mmCIF file of C-alpha atoms in Angstrom:
data_model
loop_
_atom_site.group_PDB
_atom_site.id
_atom_site.type_symbol
_atom_site.label_atom_id
_atom_site.label_comp_id
_atom_site.label_asym_id
_atom_site.label_seq_id
_atom_site.Cartn_x
_atom_site.Cartn_y
_atom_site.Cartn_z
ATOM 1 C CA MET A 1 16.621 -27.650 7.673
ATOM 2 C CA ASN A 2 18.037 -25.549 4.845
ATOM 3 C CA ARG A 3 16.474 -22.115 4.552
ATOM 4 C CA PRO A 4 16.437 -20.348 1.188
ATOM 5 C CA ALA A 5 18.187 -17.043 0.493
ATOM 6 C CA ILE A 6 18.392 -14.692 -2.469
ATOM 7 C CA LEU A 7 21.113 -12.200 -3.364
ATOM 8 C CA ALA A 8 20.030 -9.608 -5.929
ATOM 9 C CA MET A 9 22.146 -6.895 -7.545
ATOM 10 C CA GLU A 10 21.137 -3.572 -9.034
ATOM 11 C CA ASP A 11 22.278 -4.735 -12.489
ATOM 12 C CA GLY A 12 19.644 -7.490 -12.404
ATOM 13 C CA SER A 13 21.936 -10.370 -11.410
ATOM 14 C CA VAL A 14 20.248 -12.832 -9.045
ATOM 15 C CA PHE A 15 21.797 -15.638 -6.967
ATOM 16 C CA HIS A 16 19.860 -18.342 -5.120
ATOM 17 C CA GLY A 17 21.508 -19.944 -2.123
ATOM 18 C CA THR A 18 21.168 -21.057 1.480
ATOM 19 C CA ALA A 19 20.587 -18.756 4.454
ATOM 20 C CA ILE A 20 23.343 -19.088 7.061
ATOM 21 C CA GLY A 21 22.449 -16.220 9.385
ATOM 22 C CA ALA A 22 19.315 -14.407 10.460
ATOM 23 C CA ASP A 23 16.087 -14.298 8.485
ATOM 24 C CA GLY A 24 14.816 -11.088 6.929
ATOM 25 C CA GLN A 25 16.141 -8.526 4.481
ATOM 26 C CA THR A 26 19.259 -6.364 4.230
ATOM 27 C CA SER A 27 20.740 -4.066 1.604
ATOM 28 C CA GLY A 28 24.026 -2.301 0.995
ATOM 29 C CA GLU A 29 26.965 -1.969 -1.348
ATOM 30 C CA VAL A 30 28.253 -5.413 -2.388
ATOM 31 C CA VAL A 31 32.062 -5.706 -2.400
ATOM 32 C CA PHE A 32 34.487 -8.623 -2.632
ATOM 33 C CA ASN A 33 37.350 -9.343 -0.250
ATOM 34 C CA THR A 34 40.242 -11.604 -1.302
ATOM 35 C CA ALA A 35 41.591 -12.385 2.188
ATOM 36 C CA MET A 36 41.966 -16.092 2.964
ATOM 37 C CA THR A 37 41.810 -15.662 6.748
ATOM 38 C CA GLY A 38 40.304 -13.262 9.258
ATOM 39 C CA TYR A 39 36.601 -13.445 8.399
ATOM 40 C CA GLN A 40 35.679 -12.506 11.957
ATOM 41 C CA GLU A 41 37.883 -9.411 11.903
ATOM 42 C CA ILE A 42 36.422 -8.468 8.523
ATOM 43 C CA LEU A 43 32.824 -8.776 9.711
ATOM 44 C CA THR A 44 33.478 -6.666 12.826
ATOM 45 C CA ASP A 45 35.461 -3.930 11.041
ATOM 46 C CA PRO A 46 33.307 -0.752 11.262
ATOM 47 C CA SER A 47 34.651 0.287 7.840
ATOM 48 C CA TYR A 48 32.266 -2.312 6.344
ATOM 49 C CA THR A 49 29.155 -0.537 7.635
ATOM 50 C CA ARG A 50 26.364 -0.591 5.003
ATOM 51 C CA GLN A 51 28.375 -3.056 2.877
ATOM 52 C CA ILE A 52 27.594 -6.678 2.001
ATOM 53 C CA VAL A 53 30.905 -8.551 2.005
ATOM 54 C CA THR A 54 31.635 -11.330 -0.475
ATOM 55 C CA LEU A 55 34.595 -13.490 0.497
ATOM 56 C CA THR A 56 36.364 -14.971 -2.510
ATOM 57 C CA TYR A 57 38.028 -17.761 -0.529
ATOM 58 C CA PRO A 58 35.576 -20.692 -0.879
ATOM 59 C CA HIS A 59 35.520 -22.208 2.641
ATOM 60 C CA ILE A 60 34.535 -19.715 5.330
ATOM 61 C CA GLY A 61 33.717 -20.579 8.943
ATOM 62 C CA ASN A 62 36.053 -23.540 9.385
ATOM 63 C CA THR A 63 37.734 -22.074 12.499
ATOM 64 C CA GLY A 64 34.576 -20.799 14.186
ATOM 65 C CA VAL A 65 34.344 -17.552 16.119
ATOM 66 C CA ASN A 66 35.791 -16.354 19.435
ATOM 67 C CA ALA A 67 35.455 -13.290 21.644
ATOM 68 C CA GLU A 68 39.135 -12.235 21.389
ATOM 69 C CA ASP A 69 39.265 -11.582 17.643
ATOM 70 C CA VAL A 70 36.491 -8.995 17.270
ATOM 71 C CA GLU A 71 37.483 -5.508 16.096
ATOM 72 C CA SER A 72 34.424 -3.689 17.496
ATOM 73 C CA ASP A 73 31.351 -4.280 19.650
ATOM 74 C CA GLY A 74 29.699 -6.470 17.022
ATOM 75 C CA ILE A 75 29.285 -7.257 13.338
ATOM 76 C CA ALA A 76 29.417 -4.068 11.282
ATOM 77 C CA ALA A 77 28.897 -5.526 7.804
ATOM 78 C CA ALA A 78 25.361 -5.437 6.420
ATOM 79 C CA GLY A 79 25.591 -9.032 5.224
ATOM 80 C CA LEU A 80 27.912 -11.899 4.305
ATOM 81 C CA VAL A 81 28.189 -13.835 1.029
ATOM 82 C CA ILE A 82 30.247 -17.052 0.821
ATOM 83 C CA ARG A 83 30.619 -20.146 -1.343
ATOM 84 C CA ASP A 84 30.678 -22.862 1.321
ATOM 85 C CA LEU A 85 30.027 -23.027 5.067
ATOM 86 C CA PRO A 86 31.844 -26.102 6.467
ATOM 87 C CA LEU A 87 29.724 -28.420 8.592
ATOM 88 C CA MET A 88 32.373 -28.469 11.322
ATOM 89 C CA ALA A 89 34.463 -25.675 12.856
ATOM 90 C CA SER A 90 37.831 -26.891 14.103
ATOM 91 C CA SER A 91 39.999 -24.659 16.307
ATOM 92 C CA PHE A 92 41.016 -24.820 19.967
ATOM 93 C CA ARG A 93 40.034 -21.127 20.167
ATOM 94 C CA SER A 94 36.548 -21.589 18.693
ATOM 95 C CA GLU A 95 33.670 -20.618 20.969
ATOM 96 C CA GLN A 96 30.781 -20.424 18.490
ATOM 97 C CA SER A 97 29.974 -21.357 14.907
ATOM 98 C CA LEU A 98 29.928 -18.641 12.264
ATOM 99 C CA SER A 99 26.262 -19.350 11.508
ATOM 100 C CA ASP A 100 25.239 -19.024 15.162
ATOM 101 C CA TYR A 101 27.325 -15.862 15.464
ATOM 102 C CA LEU A 102 25.514 -14.272 12.509
ATOM 103 C CA LYS A 103 22.140 -15.232 13.992
ATOM 104 C CA SER A 104 23.056 -13.859 17.428
ATOM 105 C CA GLN A 105 23.955 -10.528 15.806
ATOM 106 C CA ASN A 106 20.836 -10.545 13.596
ATOM 107 C CA VAL A 107 23.006 -10.400 10.464
ATOM 108 C CA LEU A 108 22.020 -12.071 7.202
ATOM 109 C CA GLY A 109 24.303 -14.381 5.284
ATOM 110 C CA ILE A 110 24.015 -16.452 2.124
ATOM 111 C CA ALA A 111 26.055 -19.517 1.115
ATOM 112 C CA ASP A 112 26.117 -22.037 -1.735
ATOM 113 C CA ILE A 113 26.371 -19.489 -4.541
ATOM 114 C CA ASP A 114 28.959 -19.063 -7.290
ATOM 115 C CA THR A 115 31.173 -16.396 -5.698
ATOM 116 C CA ARG A 116 33.516 -16.548 -8.710
ATOM 117 C CA ARG A 117 30.736 -15.332 -10.982
ATOM 118 C CA LEU A 118 29.747 -12.687 -8.446
ATOM 119 C CA THR A 119 33.345 -11.475 -8.103
ATOM 120 C CA ARG A 120 33.691 -11.159 -11.871
ATOM 121 C CA ILE A 121 30.556 -9.000 -11.966
ATOM 122 C CA LEU A 122 31.906 -6.730 -9.228
ATOM 123 C CA ARG A 123 35.357 -6.590 -10.813
ATOM 124 C CA ASP A 124 34.039 -5.727 -14.268
ATOM 125 C CA LYS A 125 31.118 -3.464 -13.345
ATOM 126 C CA GLY A 126 32.343 -2.089 -10.045
ATOM 127 C CA ALA A 127 30.791 -2.332 -6.594
ATOM 128 C CA GLN A 128 27.045 -2.880 -6.912
ATOM 129 C CA ASN A 129 24.168 -2.028 -4.639
ATOM 130 C CA GLY A 130 22.554 -5.269 -3.584
ATOM 131 C CA ALA A 131 20.163 -6.977 -1.189
ATOM 132 C CA ILE A 132 19.867 -10.314 0.598
ATOM 133 C CA LEU A 133 16.521 -11.907 1.436
ATOM 134 C CA ALA A 134 16.652 -14.910 3.764
ATOM 135 C CA GLY A 135 14.163 -17.380 5.214
ATOM 136 C CA SER A 136 10.474 -16.750 4.588
ATOM 137 C CA ASP A 137 11.310 -13.424 2.935
ATOM 138 C CA ALA A 138 13.062 -15.378 0.152
ATOM 139 C CA GLN A 139 10.090 -17.659 -0.470
ATOM 140 C CA GLY A 140 6.932 -17.313 -2.475
ATOM 141 C CA GLU A 141 5.898 -15.521 -5.590
ATOM 142 C CA GLY A 142 7.587 -12.177 -6.144
ATOM 143 C CA ALA A 143 10.608 -12.870 -3.884
ATOM 144 C CA VAL A 144 13.101 -12.142 -6.662
ATOM 145 C CA GLU A 145 11.300 -8.932 -7.598
ATOM 146 C CA ARG A 146 11.336 -7.819 -3.946
ATOM 147 C CA ALA A 147 15.056 -8.515 -3.725
ATOM 148 C CA LEU A 148 15.785 -6.542 -6.893
ATOM 149 C CA ALA A 149 13.650 -3.639 -5.665
ATOM 150 C CA ALA A 150 15.503 -3.582 -2.329
ATOM 151 C CA ALA A 151 18.859 -3.603 -4.107
ATOM 152 C CA ARG A 152 17.928 -0.716 -6.370
ATOM 153 C CA ALA A 153 16.450 1.281 -3.486
ATOM 154 C CA PHE A 154 19.779 1.440 -1.643
ATOM 155 C CA PRO A 155 21.123 4.985 -2.214
ATOM 156 C CA GLY A 156 24.804 4.027 -2.435
ATOM 157 C CA LEU A 157 27.751 5.136 -0.298
ATOM 158 C CA LYS A 158 28.644 8.213 -2.355
ATOM 159 C CA GLY A 159 27.742 11.224 -0.232
ATOM 160 C CA MET A 160 26.949 9.073 2.835
ATOM 161 C CA ASP A 161 28.487 10.261 6.117
ATOM 162 C CA LEU A 162 28.780 7.145 8.276
ATOM 163 C CA ALA A 163 31.644 8.190 10.567
ATOM 164 C CA ARG A 164 29.324 10.021 12.936
ATOM 165 C CA VAL A 165 26.963 7.002 12.909
ATOM 166 C CA VAL A 166 29.505 4.366 13.994
ATOM 167 C CA SER A 167 31.602 6.585 16.283
ATOM 168 C CA CYS A 168 31.556 6.327 20.066
ATOM 169 C CA GLN A 169 29.200 8.743 21.814
ATOM 170 C CA THR A 170 31.457 9.757 24.714
ATOM 171 C CA PRO A 171 35.246 9.836 25.208
ATOM 172 C CA TYR A 172 36.933 6.849 26.853
ATOM 173 C CA GLU A 173 40.379 5.603 27.832
ATOM 174 C CA TRP A 174 41.889 2.537 26.117
ATOM 175 C CA ASN A 175 44.159 0.193 28.101
ATOM 176 C CA GLU A 176 44.279 -3.050 26.108
ATOM 177 C CA GLY A 177 47.530 -4.083 24.429
ATOM 178 C CA GLU A 178 48.368 -6.592 21.719
ATOM 179 C CA TRP A 179 47.391 -10.280 21.851
ATOM 180 C CA ALA A 180 49.766 -13.179 22.485
ATOM 181 C CA LEU A 181 49.036 -16.900 22.285
ATOM 182 C CA GLY A 182 48.269 -18.316 25.719
ATOM 183 C CA GLU A 183 48.274 -14.879 27.299
ATOM 184 C CA GLY A 184 45.429 -13.013 25.604
ATOM 185 C CA HIS A 185 45.507 -9.234 25.329
ATOM 186 C CA ALA A 186 48.136 -7.417 27.370
ATOM 187 C CA ASP A 187 47.173 -4.982 30.098
ATOM 188 C CA ALA A 188 48.719 -1.811 28.689
ATOM 189 C CA SER A 189 48.075 0.090 31.928
ATOM 190 C CA ARG A 190 50.971 -1.871 33.462
ATOM 191 C CA ILE A 191 53.579 -0.623 31.007
ATOM 192 C CA GLU A 192 55.198 2.793 30.759
ATOM 193 C CA ARG A 193 53.220 5.001 28.370
ATOM 194 C CA PRO A 194 54.898 8.395 28.121
ATOM 195 C CA TYR A 195 52.869 9.705 25.179
ATOM 196 C CA HIS A 196 49.269 10.885 25.357
ATOM 197 C CA VAL A 197 47.465 10.269 22.071
ATOM 198 C CA VAL A 198 43.941 11.479 21.350
ATOM 199 C CA ALA A 199 42.341 9.169 18.805
ATOM 200 C CA TYR A 200 39.406 10.325 16.702
ATOM 201 C CA ASP A 201 36.944 7.438 16.395
ATOM 202 C CA TYR A 202 35.526 7.436 12.871
ATOM 203 C CA GLY A 203 34.970 3.673 13.182
ATOM 204 C CA THR A 204 38.254 2.538 14.669
ATOM 205 C CA LYS A 205 39.416 -1.063 14.773
ATOM 206 C CA ARG A 206 40.513 -2.218 18.203
ATOM 207 C CA ASN A 207 43.825 -3.599 16.987
ATOM 208 C CA ILE A 208 44.892 -0.092 15.961
ATOM 209 C CA LEU A 209 44.407 1.053 19.543
ATOM 210 C CA ARG A 210 46.154 -2.065 20.880
ATOM 211 C CA MET A 211 49.243 -1.448 18.741
ATOM 212 C CA LEU A 212 49.452 2.184 19.809
ATOM 213 C CA ALA A 213 49.007 1.234 23.469
ATOM 214 C CA SER A 214 51.732 -1.423 23.232
ATOM 215 C CA ARG A 215 54.123 1.234 21.879
ATOM 216 C CA GLY A 216 53.820 3.488 24.898
ATOM 217 C CA CYS A 217 50.741 5.535 24.031
ATOM 218 C CA ARG A 218 48.156 6.477 26.649
ATOM 219 C CA LEU A 219 44.991 6.669 24.568
ATOM 220 C CA THR A 220 41.943 8.867 24.886
ATOM 221 C CA VAL A 221 39.364 7.962 22.233
ATOM 222 C CA VAL A 222 36.939 10.742 21.292
ATOM 223 C CA PRO A 223 33.780 10.904 19.136
ATOM 224 C CA ALA A 224 34.110 11.831 15.460
ATOM 225 C CA GLN A 225 32.457 15.228 15.922
ATOM 226 C CA THR A 226 34.673 16.386 18.794
ATOM 227 C CA PRO A 227 35.874 19.973 18.097
ATOM 228 C CA ALA A 228 39.608 20.587 17.821
ATOM 229 C CA SER A 229 39.476 22.896 20.840
ATOM 230 C CA GLU A 230 38.392 20.028 23.101
ATOM 231 C CA VAL A 231 41.129 17.762 21.762
ATOM 232 C CA LEU A 232 43.813 20.424 22.191
ATOM 233 C CA ALA A 233 42.595 21.079 25.739
ATOM 234 C CA MET A 234 43.635 17.492 26.551
ATOM 235 C CA ALA A 235 47.255 18.460 25.778
ATOM 236 C CA PRO A 236 47.982 15.502 23.495
ATOM 237 C CA ASP A 237 51.456 14.556 22.307
ATOM 238 C CA GLY A 238 49.867 13.266 19.107
ATOM 239 C CA VAL A 239 46.498 12.980 17.373
ATOM 240 C CA PHE A 240 45.391 9.820 15.593
ATOM 241 C CA LEU A 241 42.770 9.785 12.806
ATOM 242 C CA ALA A 242 41.099 6.371 12.667
ATOM 243 C CA ASN A 243 39.645 4.278 9.891
ATOM 244 C CA GLY A 244 35.911 4.279 9.205
ATOM 245 C CA PRO A 245 33.129 3.772 6.655
ATOM 246 C CA GLY A 246 31.418 5.912 4.056
ATOM 247 C CA ASP A 247 32.352 8.928 1.977
ATOM 248 C CA PRO A 248 34.960 11.268 3.521
ATOM 249 C CA GLU A 249 33.757 14.415 1.737
ATOM 250 C CA PRO A 250 30.571 14.977 3.832
ATOM 251 C CA CYS A 251 32.615 14.807 7.069
ATOM 252 C CA ASP A 252 33.034 18.584 7.252
ATOM 253 C CA TYR A 253 33.230 18.517 11.059
ATOM 254 C CA ALA A 254 36.299 16.251 10.863
ATOM 255 C CA ILE A 255 37.970 18.212 8.071
ATOM 256 C CA THR A 256 37.583 21.459 10.028
ATOM 257 C CA ALA A 257 38.961 19.934 13.241
ATOM 258 C CA ILE A 258 41.965 18.384 11.472
ATOM 259 C CA ARG A 259 42.864 21.721 9.853
ATOM 260 C CA GLU A 260 42.917 23.413 13.254
ATOM 261 C CA ILE A 261 45.026 20.644 14.781
ATOM 262 C CA LEU A 262 47.557 20.754 11.926
ATOM 263 C CA GLU A 263 48.156 24.446 12.625
ATOM 264 C CA THR A 264 49.478 23.548 16.106
ATOM 265 C CA ARG A 265 52.180 21.273 14.630
ATOM 266 C CA ILE A 266 51.189 18.406 16.931
ATOM 267 C CA PRO A 267 52.086 15.091 15.206
ATOM 268 C CA VAL A 268 49.148 13.599 13.313
ATOM 269 C CA PHE A 269 48.802 10.050 11.950
ATOM 270 C CA GLY A 270 45.844 8.826 9.871
ATOM 271 C CA ILE A 271 44.720 5.420 8.617
ATOM 272 C CA CYS A 272 42.122 4.622 5.916
ATOM 273 C CA LEU A 273 39.304 7.182 6.305
ATOM 274 C CA GLY A 274 41.693 9.172 8.484
ATOM 275 C CA HIS A 275 44.118 9.219 5.546
ATOM 276 C CA GLN A 276 41.427 10.554 3.221
ATOM 277 C CA LEU A 277 40.348 13.176 5.766
ATOM 278 C CA LEU A 278 43.945 14.368 6.195
ATOM 279 C CA ALA A 279 44.140 14.753 2.416
ATOM 280 C CA LEU A 280 40.909 16.763 2.306
ATOM 281 C CA ALA A 281 41.969 18.923 5.259
ATOM 282 C CA SER A 282 45.219 19.674 3.414
ATOM 283 C CA GLY A 283 43.492 20.793 0.207
ATOM 284 C CA ALA A 284 43.429 17.577 -1.848
ATOM 285 C CA LYS A 285 40.385 15.772 -3.255
ATOM 286 C CA THR A 286 38.984 12.262 -2.920
ATOM 287 C CA VAL A 287 37.302 9.995 -5.472
ATOM 288 C CA LYS A 288 34.936 7.005 -5.380
ATOM 289 C CA MET A 289 36.722 3.921 -6.667
ATOM 290 C CA GLY A 290 35.301 1.318 -8.999
ATOM 291 C CA HIS A 291 35.359 -1.732 -6.776
ATOM 292 C CA GLY A 292 37.767 -0.469 -4.133
ATOM 293 C CA HIS A 293 40.487 -2.435 -2.375
ATOM 294 C CA HIS A 294 39.434 -5.215 -0.014
ATOM 295 C CA GLY A 295 41.846 -7.981 0.927
ATOM 296 C CA ALA A 296 45.018 -8.983 2.739
ATOM 297 C CA ASN A 297 47.338 -9.452 -0.246
ATOM 298 C CA HIS A 298 47.704 -5.995 -1.821
ATOM 299 C CA PRO A 299 51.228 -4.904 -2.878
ATOM 300 C CA VAL A 300 52.103 -1.319 -1.987
ATOM 301 C CA GLN A 301 55.402 0.410 -2.753
ATOM 302 C CA ASP A 302 57.189 2.801 -0.434
ATOM 303 C CA LEU A 303 58.186 5.536 -2.897
ATOM 304 C CA ASP A 304 61.169 6.654 -0.819
ATOM 305 C CA SER A 305 62.876 3.280 -0.345
ATOM 306 C CA GLY A 306 61.395 1.380 -3.285
ATOM 307 C CA ARG A 307 60.438 -1.418 -0.892
ATOM 308 C CA VAL A 308 57.269 -3.377 -1.731
ATOM 309 C CA MET A 309 55.013 -4.372 1.150
ATOM 310 C CA ILE A 310 52.064 -6.774 1.206
ATOM 311 C CA THR A 311 49.179 -5.016 2.928
ATOM 312 C CA SER A 312 45.650 -5.367 4.218
ATOM 313 C CA GLN A 313 43.155 -3.057 2.515
ATOM 314 C CA ASN A 314 39.543 -2.033 2.982
ATOM 315 C CA HIS A 315 38.366 1.116 1.237
ATOM 316 C CA GLY A 316 36.089 2.256 -1.553
ATOM 317 C CA PHE A 317 37.276 5.867 -1.714
ATOM 318 C CA ALA A 318 40.783 7.174 -2.369
ATOM 319 C CA ALA A 319 42.747 10.416 -2.170
ATOM 320 C CA ASP A 320 43.343 11.761 -5.668
ATOM 321 C CA GLU A 321 47.101 12.043 -6.241
ATOM 322 C CA ALA A 322 46.585 14.479 -9.113
ATOM 323 C CA SER A 323 44.974 16.935 -6.696
ATOM 324 C CA LEU A 324 47.766 17.041 -4.087
ATOM 325 C CA PRO A 325 48.748 20.628 -3.214
ATOM 326 C CA ALA A 326 52.368 21.740 -2.840
ATOM 327 C CA ASN A 327 52.470 20.960 0.900
ATOM 328 C CA LEU A 328 51.511 17.296 0.402
ATOM 329 C CA ARG A 329 53.713 14.628 -1.119
ATOM 330 C CA ALA A 330 52.965 11.025 -2.070
ATOM 331 C CA THR A 331 54.794 8.393 -0.014
ATOM 332 C CA HIS A 332 53.129 5.098 -1.013
ATOM 333 C CA ARG A 333 51.372 3.795 -4.121
ATOM 334 C CA SER A 334 49.346 0.675 -4.904
ATOM 335 C CA LEU A 335 51.001 -1.692 -7.372
ATOM 336 C CA PHE A 336 47.594 -3.104 -8.314
ATOM 337 C CA ASP A 337 46.158 0.053 -9.866
ATOM 338 C CA GLY A 338 48.575 2.893 -9.073
ATOM 339 C CA THR A 339 46.248 4.641 -6.641
ATOM 340 C CA LEU A 340 47.665 6.765 -3.849
ATOM 341 C CA GLN A 341 48.328 4.861 -0.613
ATOM 342 C CA GLY A 342 50.275 7.284 1.550
ATOM 343 C CA ILE A 343 50.903 10.995 2.010
ATOM 344 C CA GLU A 344 52.822 13.312 4.292
ATOM 345 C CA ARG A 345 52.740 17.030 4.915
ATOM 346 C CA THR A 346 55.953 18.886 4.066
ATOM 347 C CA ASP A 347 55.172 21.821 6.366
ATOM 348 C CA CYS A 348 54.125 20.056 9.576
ATOM 349 C CA PRO A 349 54.517 16.607 11.231
ATOM 350 C CA ALA A 350 51.553 14.755 9.708
ATOM 351 C CA PHE A 351 51.308 11.626 7.581
ATOM 352 C CA SER A 352 48.802 8.918 6.707
ATOM 353 C CA PHE A 353 48.381 5.532 5.068
ATOM 354 C CA GLN A 354 45.404 4.198 3.110
ATOM 355 C CA GLY A 355 45.771 0.512 4.019
ATOM 356 C CA HIS A 356 45.658 -1.099 7.452
ATOM 357 C CA PRO A 357 49.100 -1.396 9.104
ATOM 358 C CA GLU A 358 47.440 -2.891 12.194
ATOM 359 C CA ALA A 359 46.136 -5.804 10.082
ATOM 360 C CA SER A 360 44.892 -8.655 12.219
ATOM 361 C CA PRO A 361 45.580 -11.484 11.475
ATOM 362 C CA GLY A 362 48.021 -9.980 8.959
ATOM 363 C CA PRO A 363 50.107 -9.147 7.047
ATOM 364 C CA HIS A 364 52.231 -6.891 9.249
ATOM 365 C CA ASP A 365 54.644 -5.378 6.716
ATOM 366 C CA VAL A 366 53.456 -1.817 7.364
ATOM 367 C CA SER A 367 53.344 -1.909 11.174
ATOM 368 C CA PRO A 368 56.524 0.242 11.458
ATOM 369 C CA LEU A 369 54.312 3.248 10.660
ATOM 370 C CA PHE A 370 53.186 3.124 14.297
ATOM 371 C CA ASP A 371 56.841 3.381 15.345
ATOM 372 C CA ARG A 372 57.241 6.384 13.050
ATOM 373 C CA PHE A 373 54.322 8.118 14.789
ATOM 374 C CA VAL A 374 55.887 7.472 18.207
ATOM 375 C CA ALA A 375 59.242 8.762 16.952
ATOM 376 C CA MET A 376 57.560 11.982 15.775
ATOM 377 C CA MET A 377 56.079 12.544 19.249
ATOM 378 C CA LYS A 378 59.460 11.843 20.852
ATOM 379 C CA GLU A 379 61.196 14.305 18.519
ATOM 380 C CA ARG A 380 58.635 17.016 19.258
ATOM 381 C CA ARG A 381 59.310 16.661 22.971
#
């Protein structure tokens, strides 16, 4: 039987739909994502922690869910908003329906709403705090008022340090390589891996680690709050700064550690939150964006070559190009809104990219940045 659900926004907008996940209540920052594929990777991306994801593509769930495509231990998003949940999932790789997957993870979802109207609100007004009520919570007198109150009670992501919340608790080794059809994920422990990379886990996606491992990197993943002294004691050839959720500015522990590592001239590569933290550690500033960048079709220009790449994006904060100090230079820029997408240090071997070059299922235009990181480690040797 259909169960009711309500999505309420802090601006007073209310949407009535059908519950497709767990019953109950959830709140977070509501954002829209324009990707047409990869809903499972989106849901399990730790960068979406405390965010309710609206997918603009109308039919979501038509290929089901499988255990190979997750990017973390489980769903990270606070909730899911879609237009239509197909009655049938059709894929030879499907192991579970999207609805059952949401329920098994105790994550709320709402379908059968006008996601075009919702996207216009988010585009025009910016990301909104919102709440979903599903099942019995969405029934009865006062349900709309409860949903609005929950939406307005969410404090917002500005000033929220989530990296330490989603990070691993103890260091671990990573040995899984990239996926191939009919073969699954490669066993990276069987290939030659001459470079030892210590990866800071601020909410890392697994495909980042897979792509590094497949390029000859022996990976040690460490918690977000690991001091630089412990990382340097591992004698790494390179240090990787992972993606993650929340505001980068409160992550003082990470900024301090990155500054100390940069002084050693060990190659450093950052993605997403790691990009923003490298900027902060180098003396730049970050800003909260209006509605952020979320999707798999964002054009970004390489400022050195002039080449335009189609990229996967997921961020609500950005490094402020106007604040770059003399030892930082811009390398990439968004062609959607002109925001900074890449930087590199001019005084030490360190660079970063705002988007996701490891994008799974795609696009893969920016994946050569992993090769650049490996080349930097080779040159240092």
